[in-house]
Every structure is written in structure tokens, then in C-alpha cells.
Coordinates of N, CA and C in Angstrom, one line a residue:
X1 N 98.6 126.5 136.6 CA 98.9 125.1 136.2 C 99.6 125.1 134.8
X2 N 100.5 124.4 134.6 CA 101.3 124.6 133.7 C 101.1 123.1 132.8
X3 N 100.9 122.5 131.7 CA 100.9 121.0 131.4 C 101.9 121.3 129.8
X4 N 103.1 120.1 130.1 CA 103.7 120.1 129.4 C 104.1 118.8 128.8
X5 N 103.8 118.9 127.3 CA 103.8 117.6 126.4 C 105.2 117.2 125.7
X6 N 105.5 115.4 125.3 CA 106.2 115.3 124.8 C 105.9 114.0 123.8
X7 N 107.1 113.7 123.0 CA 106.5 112.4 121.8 C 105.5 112.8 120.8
X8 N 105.3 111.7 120.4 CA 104.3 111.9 118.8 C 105.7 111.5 117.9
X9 N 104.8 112.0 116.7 CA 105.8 112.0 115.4 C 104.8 110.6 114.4
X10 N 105.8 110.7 113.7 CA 105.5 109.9 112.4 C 105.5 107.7 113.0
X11 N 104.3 107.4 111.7 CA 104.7 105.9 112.7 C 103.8 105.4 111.5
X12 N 104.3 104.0 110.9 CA 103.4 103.3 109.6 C 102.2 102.8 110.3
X13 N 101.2 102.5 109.8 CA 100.2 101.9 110.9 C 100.5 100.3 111.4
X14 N 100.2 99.5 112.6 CA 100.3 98.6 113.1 C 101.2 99.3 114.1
X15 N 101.9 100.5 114.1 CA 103.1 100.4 115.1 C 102.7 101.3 116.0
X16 N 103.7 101.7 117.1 CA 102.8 102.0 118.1 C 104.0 104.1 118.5
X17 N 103.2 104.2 119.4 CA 104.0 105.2 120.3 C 103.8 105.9 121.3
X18 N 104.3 106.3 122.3 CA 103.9 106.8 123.8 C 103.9 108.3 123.8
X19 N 103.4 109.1 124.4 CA 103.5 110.3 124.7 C 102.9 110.4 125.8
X20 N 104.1 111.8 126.7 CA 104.4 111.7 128.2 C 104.0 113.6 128.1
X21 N 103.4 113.9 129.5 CA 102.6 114.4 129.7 C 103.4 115.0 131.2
X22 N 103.3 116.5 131.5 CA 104.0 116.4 132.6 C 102.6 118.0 133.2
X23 N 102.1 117.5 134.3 CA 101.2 118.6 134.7 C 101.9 119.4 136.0
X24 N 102.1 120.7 136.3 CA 102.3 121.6 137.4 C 101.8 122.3 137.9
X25 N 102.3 122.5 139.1 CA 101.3 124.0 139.7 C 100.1 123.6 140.1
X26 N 99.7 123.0 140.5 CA 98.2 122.5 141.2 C 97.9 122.9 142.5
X27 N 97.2 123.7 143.0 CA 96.9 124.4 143.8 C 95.9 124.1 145.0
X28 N 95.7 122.2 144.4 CA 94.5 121.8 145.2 C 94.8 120.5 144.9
X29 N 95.0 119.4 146.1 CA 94.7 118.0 145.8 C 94.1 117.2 145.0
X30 N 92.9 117.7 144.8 CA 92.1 116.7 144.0 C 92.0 117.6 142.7
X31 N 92.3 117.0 141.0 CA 92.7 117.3 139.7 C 92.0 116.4 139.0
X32 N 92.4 116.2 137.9 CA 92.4 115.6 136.8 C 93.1 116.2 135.8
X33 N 94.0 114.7 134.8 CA 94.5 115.4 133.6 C 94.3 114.2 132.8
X34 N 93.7 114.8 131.2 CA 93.4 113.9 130.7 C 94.1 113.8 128.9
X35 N 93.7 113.2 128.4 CA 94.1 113.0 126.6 C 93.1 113.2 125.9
X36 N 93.1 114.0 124.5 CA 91.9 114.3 124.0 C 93.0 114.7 122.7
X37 N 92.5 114.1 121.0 CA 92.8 114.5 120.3 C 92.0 115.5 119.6
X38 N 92.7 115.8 118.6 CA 91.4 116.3 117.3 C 91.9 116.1 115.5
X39 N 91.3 115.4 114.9 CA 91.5 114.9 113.7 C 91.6 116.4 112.8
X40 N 91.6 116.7 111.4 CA 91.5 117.6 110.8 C 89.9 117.9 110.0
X41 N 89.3 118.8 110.3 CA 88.2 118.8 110.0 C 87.5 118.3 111.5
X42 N 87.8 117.9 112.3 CA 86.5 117.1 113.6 C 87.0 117.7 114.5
X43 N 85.9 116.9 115.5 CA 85.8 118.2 116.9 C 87.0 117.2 117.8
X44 N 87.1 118.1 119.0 CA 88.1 117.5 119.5 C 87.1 116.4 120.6
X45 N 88.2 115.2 120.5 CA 87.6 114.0 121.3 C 88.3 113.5 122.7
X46 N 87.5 113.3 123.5 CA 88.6 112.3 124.5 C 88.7 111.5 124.7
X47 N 90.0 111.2 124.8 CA 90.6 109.4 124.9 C 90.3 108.7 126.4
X48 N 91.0 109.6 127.3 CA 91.4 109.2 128.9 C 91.5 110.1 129.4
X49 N 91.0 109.7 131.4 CA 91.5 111.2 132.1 C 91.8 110.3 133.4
X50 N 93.1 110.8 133.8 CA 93.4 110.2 135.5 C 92.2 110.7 136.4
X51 N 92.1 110.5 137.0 CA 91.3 111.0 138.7 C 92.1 111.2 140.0
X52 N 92.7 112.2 140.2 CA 93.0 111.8 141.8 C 92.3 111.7 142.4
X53 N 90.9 112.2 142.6 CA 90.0 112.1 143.8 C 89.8 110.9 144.1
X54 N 90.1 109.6 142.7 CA 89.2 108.1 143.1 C 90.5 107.6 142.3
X55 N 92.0 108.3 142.4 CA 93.3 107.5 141.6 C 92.8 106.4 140.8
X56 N 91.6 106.9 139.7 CA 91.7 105.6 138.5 C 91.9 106.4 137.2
X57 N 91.9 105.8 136.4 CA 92.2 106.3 134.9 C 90.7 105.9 134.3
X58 N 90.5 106.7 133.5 CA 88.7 106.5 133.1 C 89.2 106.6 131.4
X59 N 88.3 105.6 130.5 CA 88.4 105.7 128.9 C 86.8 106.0 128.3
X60 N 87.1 106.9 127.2 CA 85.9 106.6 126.6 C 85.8 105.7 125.5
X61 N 84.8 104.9 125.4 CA 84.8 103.7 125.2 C 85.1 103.3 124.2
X62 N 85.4 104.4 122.8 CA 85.6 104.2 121.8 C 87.1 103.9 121.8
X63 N 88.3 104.4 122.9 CA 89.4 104.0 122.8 C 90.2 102.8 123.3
X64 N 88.8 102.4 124.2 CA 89.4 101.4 125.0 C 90.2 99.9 124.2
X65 N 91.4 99.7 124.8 CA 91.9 98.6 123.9 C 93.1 98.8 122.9
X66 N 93.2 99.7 122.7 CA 94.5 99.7 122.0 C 95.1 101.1 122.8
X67 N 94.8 101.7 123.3 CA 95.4 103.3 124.2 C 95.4 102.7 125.6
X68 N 96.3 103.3 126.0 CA 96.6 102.9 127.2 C 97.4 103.8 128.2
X69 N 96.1 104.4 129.0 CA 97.2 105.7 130.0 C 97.5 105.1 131.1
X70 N 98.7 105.9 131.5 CA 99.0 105.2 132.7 C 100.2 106.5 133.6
X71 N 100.1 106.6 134.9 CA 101.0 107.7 135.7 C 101.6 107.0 136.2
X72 N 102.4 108.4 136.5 CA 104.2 107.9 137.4 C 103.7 108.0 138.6
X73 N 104.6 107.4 139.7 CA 104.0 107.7 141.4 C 104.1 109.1 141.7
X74 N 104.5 109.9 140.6 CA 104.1 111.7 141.5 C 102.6 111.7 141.6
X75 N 102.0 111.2 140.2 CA 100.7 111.0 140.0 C 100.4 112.1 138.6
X76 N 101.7 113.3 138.7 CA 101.5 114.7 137.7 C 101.9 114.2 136.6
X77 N 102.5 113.3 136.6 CA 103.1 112.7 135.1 C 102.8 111.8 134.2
X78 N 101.7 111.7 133.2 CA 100.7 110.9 132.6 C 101.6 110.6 131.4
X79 N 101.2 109.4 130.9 CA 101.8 108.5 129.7 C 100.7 108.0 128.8
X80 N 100.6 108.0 127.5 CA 99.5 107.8 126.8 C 100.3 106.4 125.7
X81 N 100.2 105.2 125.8 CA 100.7 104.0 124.9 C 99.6 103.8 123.8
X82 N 100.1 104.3 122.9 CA 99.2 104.0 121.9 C 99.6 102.7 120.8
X83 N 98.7 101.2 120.6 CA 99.7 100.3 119.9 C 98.5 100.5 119.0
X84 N 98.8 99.5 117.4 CA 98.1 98.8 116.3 C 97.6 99.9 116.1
X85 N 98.2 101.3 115.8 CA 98.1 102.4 115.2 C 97.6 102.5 114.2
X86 N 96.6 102.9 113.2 CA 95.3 103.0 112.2 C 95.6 104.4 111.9
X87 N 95.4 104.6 110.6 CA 96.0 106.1 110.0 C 94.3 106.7 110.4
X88 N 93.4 106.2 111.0 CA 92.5 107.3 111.5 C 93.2 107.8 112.6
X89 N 94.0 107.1 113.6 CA 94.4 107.6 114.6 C 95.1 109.3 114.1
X90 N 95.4 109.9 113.1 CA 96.6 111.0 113.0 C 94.9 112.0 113.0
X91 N 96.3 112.8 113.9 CA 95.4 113.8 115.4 C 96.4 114.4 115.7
X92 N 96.3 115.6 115.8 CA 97.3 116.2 117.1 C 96.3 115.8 118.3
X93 N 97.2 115.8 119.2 CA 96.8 114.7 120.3 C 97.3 116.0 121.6
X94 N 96.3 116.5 122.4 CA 96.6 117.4 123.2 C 96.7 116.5 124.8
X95 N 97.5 117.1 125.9 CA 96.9 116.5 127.6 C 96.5 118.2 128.1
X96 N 95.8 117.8 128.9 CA 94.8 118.8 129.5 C 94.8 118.4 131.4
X97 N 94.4 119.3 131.6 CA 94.3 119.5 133.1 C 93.6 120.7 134.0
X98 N 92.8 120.0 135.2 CA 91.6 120.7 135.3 C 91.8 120.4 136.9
X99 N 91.9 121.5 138.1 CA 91.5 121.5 139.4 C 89.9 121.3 139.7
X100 N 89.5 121.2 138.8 CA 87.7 120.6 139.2 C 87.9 118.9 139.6
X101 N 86.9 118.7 140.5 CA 86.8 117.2 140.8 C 86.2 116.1 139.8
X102 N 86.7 115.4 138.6 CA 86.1 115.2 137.8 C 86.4 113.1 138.0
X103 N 85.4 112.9 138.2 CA 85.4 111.2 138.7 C 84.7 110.6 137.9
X104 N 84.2 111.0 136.5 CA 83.4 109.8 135.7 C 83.0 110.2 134.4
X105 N 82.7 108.8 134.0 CA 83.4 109.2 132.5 C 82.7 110.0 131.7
X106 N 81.4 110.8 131.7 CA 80.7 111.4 131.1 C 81.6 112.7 131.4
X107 N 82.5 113.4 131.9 CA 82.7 114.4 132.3 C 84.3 114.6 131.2
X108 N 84.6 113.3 130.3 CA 85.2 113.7 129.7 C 85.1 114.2 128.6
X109 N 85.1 115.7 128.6 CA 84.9 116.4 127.2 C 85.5 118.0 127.2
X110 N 86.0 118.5 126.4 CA 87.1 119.6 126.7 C 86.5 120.5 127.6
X111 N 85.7 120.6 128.0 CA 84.8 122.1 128.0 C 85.4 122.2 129.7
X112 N 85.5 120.8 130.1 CA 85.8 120.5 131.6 C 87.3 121.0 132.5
X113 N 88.0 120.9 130.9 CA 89.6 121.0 131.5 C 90.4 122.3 130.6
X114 N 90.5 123.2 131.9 CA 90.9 124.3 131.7 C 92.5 124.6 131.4
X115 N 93.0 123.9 131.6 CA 94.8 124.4 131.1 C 95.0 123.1 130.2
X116 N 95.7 123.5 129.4 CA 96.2 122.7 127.8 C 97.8 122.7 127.7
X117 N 98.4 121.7 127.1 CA 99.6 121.3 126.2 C 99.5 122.2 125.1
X118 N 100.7 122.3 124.8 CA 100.8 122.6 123.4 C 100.3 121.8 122.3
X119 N 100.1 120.5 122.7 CA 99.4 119.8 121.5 C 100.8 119.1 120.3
X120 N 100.5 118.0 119.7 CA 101.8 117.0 119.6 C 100.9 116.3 118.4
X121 N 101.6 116.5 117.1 CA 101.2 115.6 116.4 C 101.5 114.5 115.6
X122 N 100.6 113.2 116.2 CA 100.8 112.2 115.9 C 100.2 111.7 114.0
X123 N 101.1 111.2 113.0 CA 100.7 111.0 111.8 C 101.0 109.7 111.8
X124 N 100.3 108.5 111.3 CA 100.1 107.4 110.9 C 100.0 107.5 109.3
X125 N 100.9 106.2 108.8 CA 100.8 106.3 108.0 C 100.3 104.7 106.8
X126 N 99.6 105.0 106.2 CA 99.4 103.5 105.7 C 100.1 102.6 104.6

């Protein structure tokens, strides 16, 4: 499985930016790929993860409301809208993807998803 990231960069806070996410090589129907940053000094967190098994998008709760994932009809192609940008938001901001069947929201946390992005970093500025 191959996941390959794009977007980020620099952005004053209030403004927004998307970053597109492209997952390959899946060897099995049912996946998940998800968003997970990590700030400097903290652990890494997650934002969102698609489901194919139950095709929803799942948030943890702390991001809900201003992030906003969303896929293409391949379903491999994930989009992360991030608006009203907050300079805590600056993270390199990784997508991740995992052939395990992962359907709920407790299950989002790195340990779950075994192939990684290069990782994309987003800086807010105030």
C-alpha cells in the first residue's frame, strides 16, 4: 500500500486549506485511511478516518467542526478542508492507511494504521 500526500503550506490564522491524500495497492476490500497530525513536542493525534466497511467518515471529537474529510468516488482519494485555522492548528499533518477493518471511532489512533504519507506541514500563522 502505497499513500501519497499533497497541500499544506503557510496560511494566517482565520484562513483555511485542503490537503488531498491519494491511497494504493490495497489488497483487500475493506481499509481505512485516515488524518492524524502531530504538533512539535506532542504525540501524534487523530483528526478523521474513512471506513469502507460502513463508507462513513468518523471524527474525533476534538476536531469536529472546523475539519472536514471528505473522498472522491474511487473512495482511495481522501481530502482533509481545514477552515478558521488557529496557529495551534501548525502540525505536520500525516494520511495513513490500514487493511484492518476499522469502523469506530475509538480505533482512531496511530498504532492501528500501518502505511504512512510522507507527512505535509501545515504552519498557521497569527
Amino acid at each position: 500500500v502505497q499513500v501519497v500526500q499533497s497541500g499544506g503550506g503557510l496560511v494566517q490564522a482565520g484562513g483555511s486549506l485542503r490537503l488531498s491524500c491519494v491511497a494504493s495497492g490495497f489488497g483487500v476490500d475493506e481499509y481505512a485511511i485516515a488524518w492524524f497530525r502531530q504538533a512539535p513536542g506532542k504525540e501524534r493525534e487523530g483528526i478523521s478516518f474513512f471506513s469502507s466497511s460502513d463508507d462513513r467518515i468518523y471524527y474525533a471529537d476534538s476536531m469536529k467542526g472546523r475539519f472536514t474529510m471528505s473522498t472522491d468516488n474511487d473512495k482511495h482519494t481522501v481530502h482533509l478542508q481545514m477552515n478558521s485555522l488557529k496557529s495551534e492548528d501548525t502540525a505536520v499533518y500525516y494520511c495513513a492507511a490500514t487493511e484492518r477493518v476499522v469502523a469506530a471511532f475509538f480505533q482512531l489512533n496511530a498504532g492501528v494504521f500501518d502505511y504512512w504519507g510522507q507527512g505535509t506541514q501545515v504552519t498557521v500563522s497569527s
